[in-house]
XYZ file of C-alpha atoms in Angstrom:
363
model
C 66.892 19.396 6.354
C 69.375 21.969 4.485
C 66.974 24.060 2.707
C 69.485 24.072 -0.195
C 68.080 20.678 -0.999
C 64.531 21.385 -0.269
C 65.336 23.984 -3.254
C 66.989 21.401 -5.435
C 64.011 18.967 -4.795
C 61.731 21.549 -5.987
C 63.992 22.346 -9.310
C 64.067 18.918 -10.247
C 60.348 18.237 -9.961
C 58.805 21.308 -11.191
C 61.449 22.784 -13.485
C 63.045 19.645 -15.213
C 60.780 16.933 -15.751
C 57.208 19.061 -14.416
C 55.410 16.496 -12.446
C 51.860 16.627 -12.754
C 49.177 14.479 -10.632
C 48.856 11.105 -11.874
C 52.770 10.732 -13.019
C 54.069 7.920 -12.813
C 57.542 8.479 -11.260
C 61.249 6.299 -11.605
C 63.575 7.704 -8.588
C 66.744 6.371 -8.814
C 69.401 7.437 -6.075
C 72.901 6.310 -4.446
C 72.010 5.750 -0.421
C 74.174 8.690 0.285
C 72.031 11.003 -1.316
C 68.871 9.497 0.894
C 68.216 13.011 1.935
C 67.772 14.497 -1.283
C 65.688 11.356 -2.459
C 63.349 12.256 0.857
C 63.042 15.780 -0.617
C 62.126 14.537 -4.119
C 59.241 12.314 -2.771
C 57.490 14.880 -0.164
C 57.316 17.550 -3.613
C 56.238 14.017 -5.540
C 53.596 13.471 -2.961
C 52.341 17.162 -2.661
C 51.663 17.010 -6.596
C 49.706 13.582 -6.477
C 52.600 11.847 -8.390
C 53.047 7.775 -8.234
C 56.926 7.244 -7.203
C 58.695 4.240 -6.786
C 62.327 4.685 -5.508
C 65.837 2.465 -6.413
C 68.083 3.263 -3.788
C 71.535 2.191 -5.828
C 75.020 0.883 -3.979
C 78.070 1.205 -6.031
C 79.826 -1.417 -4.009
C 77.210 -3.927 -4.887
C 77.576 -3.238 -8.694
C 80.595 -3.677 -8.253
C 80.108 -6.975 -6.603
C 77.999 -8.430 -9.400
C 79.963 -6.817 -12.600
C 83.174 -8.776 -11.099
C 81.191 -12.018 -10.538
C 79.664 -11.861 -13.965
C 80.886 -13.140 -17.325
C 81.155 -10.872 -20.013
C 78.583 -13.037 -22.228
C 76.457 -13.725 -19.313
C 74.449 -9.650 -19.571
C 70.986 -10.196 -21.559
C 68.365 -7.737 -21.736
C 67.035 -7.627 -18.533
C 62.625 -8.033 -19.498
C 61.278 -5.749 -16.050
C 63.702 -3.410 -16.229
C 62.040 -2.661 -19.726
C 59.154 -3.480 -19.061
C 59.062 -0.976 -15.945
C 60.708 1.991 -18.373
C 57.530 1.460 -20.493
C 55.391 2.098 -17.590
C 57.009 5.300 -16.396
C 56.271 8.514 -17.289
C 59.516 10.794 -15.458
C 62.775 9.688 -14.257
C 64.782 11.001 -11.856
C 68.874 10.135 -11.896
C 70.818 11.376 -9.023
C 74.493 10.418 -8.628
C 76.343 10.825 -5.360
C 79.377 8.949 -4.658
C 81.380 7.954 -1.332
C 84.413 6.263 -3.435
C 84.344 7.510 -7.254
C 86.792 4.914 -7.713
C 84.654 2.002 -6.643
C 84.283 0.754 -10.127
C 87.744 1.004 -11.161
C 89.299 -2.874 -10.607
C 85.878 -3.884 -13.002
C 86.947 -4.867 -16.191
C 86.192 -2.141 -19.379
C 84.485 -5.041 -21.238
C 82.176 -6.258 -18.936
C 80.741 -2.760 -18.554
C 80.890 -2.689 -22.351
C 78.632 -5.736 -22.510
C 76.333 -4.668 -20.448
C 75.602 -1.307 -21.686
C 74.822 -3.091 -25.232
C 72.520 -5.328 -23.526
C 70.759 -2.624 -21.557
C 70.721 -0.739 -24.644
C 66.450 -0.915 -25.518
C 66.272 0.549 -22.036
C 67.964 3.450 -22.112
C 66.953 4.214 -25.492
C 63.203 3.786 -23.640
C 64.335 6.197 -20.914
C 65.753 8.406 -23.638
C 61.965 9.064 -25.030
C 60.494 9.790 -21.672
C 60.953 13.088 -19.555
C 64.065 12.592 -17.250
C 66.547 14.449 -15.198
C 69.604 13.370 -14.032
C 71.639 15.657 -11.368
C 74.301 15.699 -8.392
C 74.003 15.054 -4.858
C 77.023 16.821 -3.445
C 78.471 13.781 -2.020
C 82.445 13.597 -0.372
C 83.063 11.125 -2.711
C 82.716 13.765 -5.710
C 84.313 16.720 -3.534
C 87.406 14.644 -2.755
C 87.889 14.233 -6.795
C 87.430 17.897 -6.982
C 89.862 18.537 -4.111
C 87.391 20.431 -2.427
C 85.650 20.492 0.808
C 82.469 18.748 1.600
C 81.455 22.304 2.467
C 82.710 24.322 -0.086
C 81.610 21.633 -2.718
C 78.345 21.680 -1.503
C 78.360 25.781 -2.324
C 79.709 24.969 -5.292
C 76.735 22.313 -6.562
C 73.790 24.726 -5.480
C 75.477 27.652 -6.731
C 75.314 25.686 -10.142
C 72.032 24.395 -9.635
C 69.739 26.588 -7.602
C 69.521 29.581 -10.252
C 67.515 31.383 -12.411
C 66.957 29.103 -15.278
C 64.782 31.579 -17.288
C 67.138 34.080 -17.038
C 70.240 31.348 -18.554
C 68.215 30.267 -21.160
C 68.071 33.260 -22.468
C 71.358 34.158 -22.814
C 72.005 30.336 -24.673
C 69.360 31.310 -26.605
C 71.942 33.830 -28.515
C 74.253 30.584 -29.800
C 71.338 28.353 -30.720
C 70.137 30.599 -33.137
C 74.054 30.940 -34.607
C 74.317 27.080 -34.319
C 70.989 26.156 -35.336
C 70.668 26.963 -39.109
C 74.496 26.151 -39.628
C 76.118 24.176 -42.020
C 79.683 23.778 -40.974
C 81.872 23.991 -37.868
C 85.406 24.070 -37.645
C 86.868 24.098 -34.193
C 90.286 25.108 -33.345
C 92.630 25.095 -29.957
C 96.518 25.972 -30.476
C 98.148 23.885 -32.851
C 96.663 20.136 -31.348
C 92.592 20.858 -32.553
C 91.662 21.386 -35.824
C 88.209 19.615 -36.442
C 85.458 20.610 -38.859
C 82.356 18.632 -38.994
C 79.089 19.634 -40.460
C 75.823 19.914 -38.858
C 73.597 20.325 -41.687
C 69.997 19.297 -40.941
C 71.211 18.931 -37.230
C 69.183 20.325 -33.983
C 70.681 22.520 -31.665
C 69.536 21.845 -28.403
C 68.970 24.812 -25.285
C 70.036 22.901 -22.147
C 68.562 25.001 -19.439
C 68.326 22.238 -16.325
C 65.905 20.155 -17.799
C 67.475 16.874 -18.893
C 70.717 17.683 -16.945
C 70.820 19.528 -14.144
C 72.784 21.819 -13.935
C 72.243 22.696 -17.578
C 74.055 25.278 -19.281
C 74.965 24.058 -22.648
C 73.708 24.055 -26.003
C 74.600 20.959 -28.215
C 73.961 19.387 -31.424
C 74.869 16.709 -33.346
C 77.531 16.362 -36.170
C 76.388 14.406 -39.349
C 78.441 11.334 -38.678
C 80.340 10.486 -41.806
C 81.466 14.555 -41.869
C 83.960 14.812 -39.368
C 87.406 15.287 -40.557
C 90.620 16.134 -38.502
C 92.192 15.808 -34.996
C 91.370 17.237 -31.388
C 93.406 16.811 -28.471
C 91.446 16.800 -24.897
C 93.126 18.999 -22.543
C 90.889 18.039 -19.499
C 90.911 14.801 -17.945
C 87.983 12.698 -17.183
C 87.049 10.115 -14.925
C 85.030 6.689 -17.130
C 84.277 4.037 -14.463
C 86.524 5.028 -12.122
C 89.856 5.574 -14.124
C 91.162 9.122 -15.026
C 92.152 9.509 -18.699
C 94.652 12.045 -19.376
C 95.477 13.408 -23.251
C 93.085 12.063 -24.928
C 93.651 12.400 -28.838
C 91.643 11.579 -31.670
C 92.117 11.211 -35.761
C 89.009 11.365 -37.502
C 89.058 10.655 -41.438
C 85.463 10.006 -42.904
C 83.814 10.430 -39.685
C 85.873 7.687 -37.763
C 88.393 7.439 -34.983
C 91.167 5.994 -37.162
C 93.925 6.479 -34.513
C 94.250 7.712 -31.063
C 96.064 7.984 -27.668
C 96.118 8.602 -24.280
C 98.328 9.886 -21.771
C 96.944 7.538 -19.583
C 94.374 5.261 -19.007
C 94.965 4.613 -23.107
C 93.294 1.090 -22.514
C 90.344 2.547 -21.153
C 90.042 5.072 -24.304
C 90.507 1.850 -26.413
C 87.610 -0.168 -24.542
C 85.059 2.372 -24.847
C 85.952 2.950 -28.727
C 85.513 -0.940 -29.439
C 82.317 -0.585 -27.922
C 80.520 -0.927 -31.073
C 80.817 0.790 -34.562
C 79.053 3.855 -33.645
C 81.878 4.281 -30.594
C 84.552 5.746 -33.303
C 82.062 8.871 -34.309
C 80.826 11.709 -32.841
C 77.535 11.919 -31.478
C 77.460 15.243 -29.975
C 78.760 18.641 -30.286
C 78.124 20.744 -27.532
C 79.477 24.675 -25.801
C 79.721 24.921 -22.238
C 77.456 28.252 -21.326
C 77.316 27.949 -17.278
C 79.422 30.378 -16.101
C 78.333 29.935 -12.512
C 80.777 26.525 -13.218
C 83.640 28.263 -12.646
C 86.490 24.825 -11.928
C 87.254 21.857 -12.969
C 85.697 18.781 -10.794
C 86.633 15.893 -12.301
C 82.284 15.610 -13.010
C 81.385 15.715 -16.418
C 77.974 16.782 -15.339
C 79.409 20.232 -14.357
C 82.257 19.754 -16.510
C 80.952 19.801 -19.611
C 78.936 23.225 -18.635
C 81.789 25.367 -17.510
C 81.975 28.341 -19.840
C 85.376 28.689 -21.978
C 84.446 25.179 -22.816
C 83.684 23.024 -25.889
C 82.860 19.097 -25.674
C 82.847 16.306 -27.748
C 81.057 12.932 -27.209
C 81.854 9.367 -29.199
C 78.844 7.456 -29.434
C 75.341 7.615 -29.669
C 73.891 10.456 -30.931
C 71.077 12.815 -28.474
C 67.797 12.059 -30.418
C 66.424 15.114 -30.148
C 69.493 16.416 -32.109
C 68.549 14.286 -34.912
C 65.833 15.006 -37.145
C 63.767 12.374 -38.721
C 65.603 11.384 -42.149
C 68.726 12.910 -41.188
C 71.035 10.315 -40.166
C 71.973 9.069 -36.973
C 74.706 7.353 -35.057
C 73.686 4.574 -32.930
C 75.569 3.555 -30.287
C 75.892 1.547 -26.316
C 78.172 4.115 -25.364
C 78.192 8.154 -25.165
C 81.141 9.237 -23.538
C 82.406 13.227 -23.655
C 85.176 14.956 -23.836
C 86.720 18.559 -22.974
C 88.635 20.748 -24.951
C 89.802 24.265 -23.053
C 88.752 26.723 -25.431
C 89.832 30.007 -23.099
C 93.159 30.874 -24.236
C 94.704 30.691 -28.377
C 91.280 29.013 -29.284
C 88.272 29.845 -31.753
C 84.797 28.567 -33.396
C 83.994 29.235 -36.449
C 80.595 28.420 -37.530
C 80.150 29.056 -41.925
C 83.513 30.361 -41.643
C 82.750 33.070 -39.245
C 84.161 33.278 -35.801
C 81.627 33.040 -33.153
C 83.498 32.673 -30.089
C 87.105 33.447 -29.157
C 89.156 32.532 -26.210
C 85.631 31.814 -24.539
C 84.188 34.875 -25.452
C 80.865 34.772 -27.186
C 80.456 37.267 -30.323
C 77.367 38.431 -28.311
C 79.033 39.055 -25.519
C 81.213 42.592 -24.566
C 84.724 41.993 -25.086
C 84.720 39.893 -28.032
C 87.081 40.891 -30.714
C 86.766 39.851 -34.487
């Protein structure tokens, strides 16, 4: 076996969710990544863990969401139940058609997020991972190589943790006692949002891996302005292009697409909580050095802010500060290298993707 994944076996399990003897353990993987799931349960099985393994087909979700009725999805009781019973999950996506889900209908995968809702919100409060198998599927969206996307997943992934948190650590402690944010790209973004009360969060591989963000979350009824998303991103299969949002009061009250606009539309009439923000979050990985078409990595690549409709992170959210509740969370990327700033209490923090910390900034 590639001892690139022996390495990423041994990240996941003893850097992101630290298995301990007795654990019990969720494992759920896409049959391409098989040998990355074999990995995970040798290191499971050499700390005295109890795993059970999902091995997941896209094809056959696929199968069942187009069979299904939209009103036919109810809470499904041992999925629930199971979540209640497990102490670490383990999320690896791998894909040999990206696209499989992309003749399933927006609303059917709509109704069955809000009906699955009580168990992610259960998986939310346990320790979990979720990560990349470098599968062709995700290195043809890239327009790599199987090869050179495989280099390009480790390199993100297999690195010295300790060593990035550190360096995040220098924008949580700007973010974290901050009232205000304003956010500005060219003449298309101009949001400001507060964060008052808010948590700012030091992803360092443990939740997601690869980490290499630090996020928050915006009080809800606070954001005011619009933001145009300059990267494309793939939701269930379909690419949306220009996305663009109005907020007034905290709420998408128009918006647009250069394509896929339908798709931007379903996952906004998710629910209520699918017109605000539930996240606010700086990409900090600068070993994520491209644009893949994976929000996973995505979403880390330095020069990079992102914004997510839908439920908030709860970790982000203090107890008494308020919180938006959502079935969806979906983010978005705004290119913040080039004619770009943040401002955090009206002091610029970050210019064309340079840090104030960091050598080269200029004021």
């Amino acid at each position: 076996m590639d001892s690139r994944i022996r390495e990423h076996a041994e990240v996941i399990v003893d850097h992101s969710v630290r298995i301990e003897k007795g654990d019990t353990v969720r494992v759920a993987a896409p049959t391409i990544a098989e040998d990355l799931a074999v990995a995970i349960y040798e290191k499971l099985g050499e700390r005295g863990a109890k795993p059970s393994l999902s091995m997941r087909s896209s094809r056959a979700d696929r199968a069942f969401f187009r069979a299904c009725e939209t009103d036919d999805f109810e809470l499904p009781e041992q999925s629930l139940a199971e979540m209640e019973e497990t102490d670490a999950v383990i999320i690896i996506k791998g894909a040999e058609n990206t696209a499989e889900m992309s003749d399933v209908p927006p609303e059917k995968i709509a109704a069955y997020r809000t009906a699955t809702a009580p168990v992610q919100k259960e998986r939310m409060g346990k320790r979990w991972v979720g990560t990349q198998f470098p599968a062709p599927g995700e290195a043809q969206l890239a327009e790599m190589s199987t090869d050179a996307y495989e280099e390009f997943v480790y390199g993100a992934v297999n690195k010295d943790w300790d060593e990035q948190r550190e360096f995040q650590r220098q924008m949580v402690e700007i973010l974290d006692p901050a009232d205000e944010v304003r956010l500005v790209s060219g003449d298309t973004t101009d949001l400001q949002m507060s964060v008052d009360g808010m948590k700012t969060i030091n992803d360092y591989g443990e939740k997601n891996l690869p980490g290499g963000e630090v996020f928050t979350a915006p009080v809800p009824n606070s954001v005011e302005g619009e933001v145009l998303f300059d990267k494309p991103l793939v939701h269930q299969g379909r690419e949306i292009e220009g996305a663009w949002l109005r907020f007034e009061g905290g709420t998408v009250v128009e918006h647009s697409a250069e394509k896929n606009e339908t798709a931007l539309t379903g996952v906004l009439d998710t629910d209520e909580g699918a017109r605000r923000l539930g996240e606010l979050g700086i990409g900090m990985n600068r070993d994520i050095d491209r644009f893949t078409y994976n929000m996973l990595f995505d979403e880390k690549m330095g020069d990079t802010i992102h914004l997510a409709i839908g439920k908030a992170i709860r970790q982000t959210v203090p107890e008494g500060q308020p919180y938006n509740e959502s079935a969806t969370h979906l983010d978005m990327i705004v290119d913040m290298s080039e004619d770009s700033f943040i401002e955090v209490d009206g002091k610029v923090v970050q210019r064309n993707g340079t840090f104030r910390f960091e050598d080269g900034f200029e004021d």
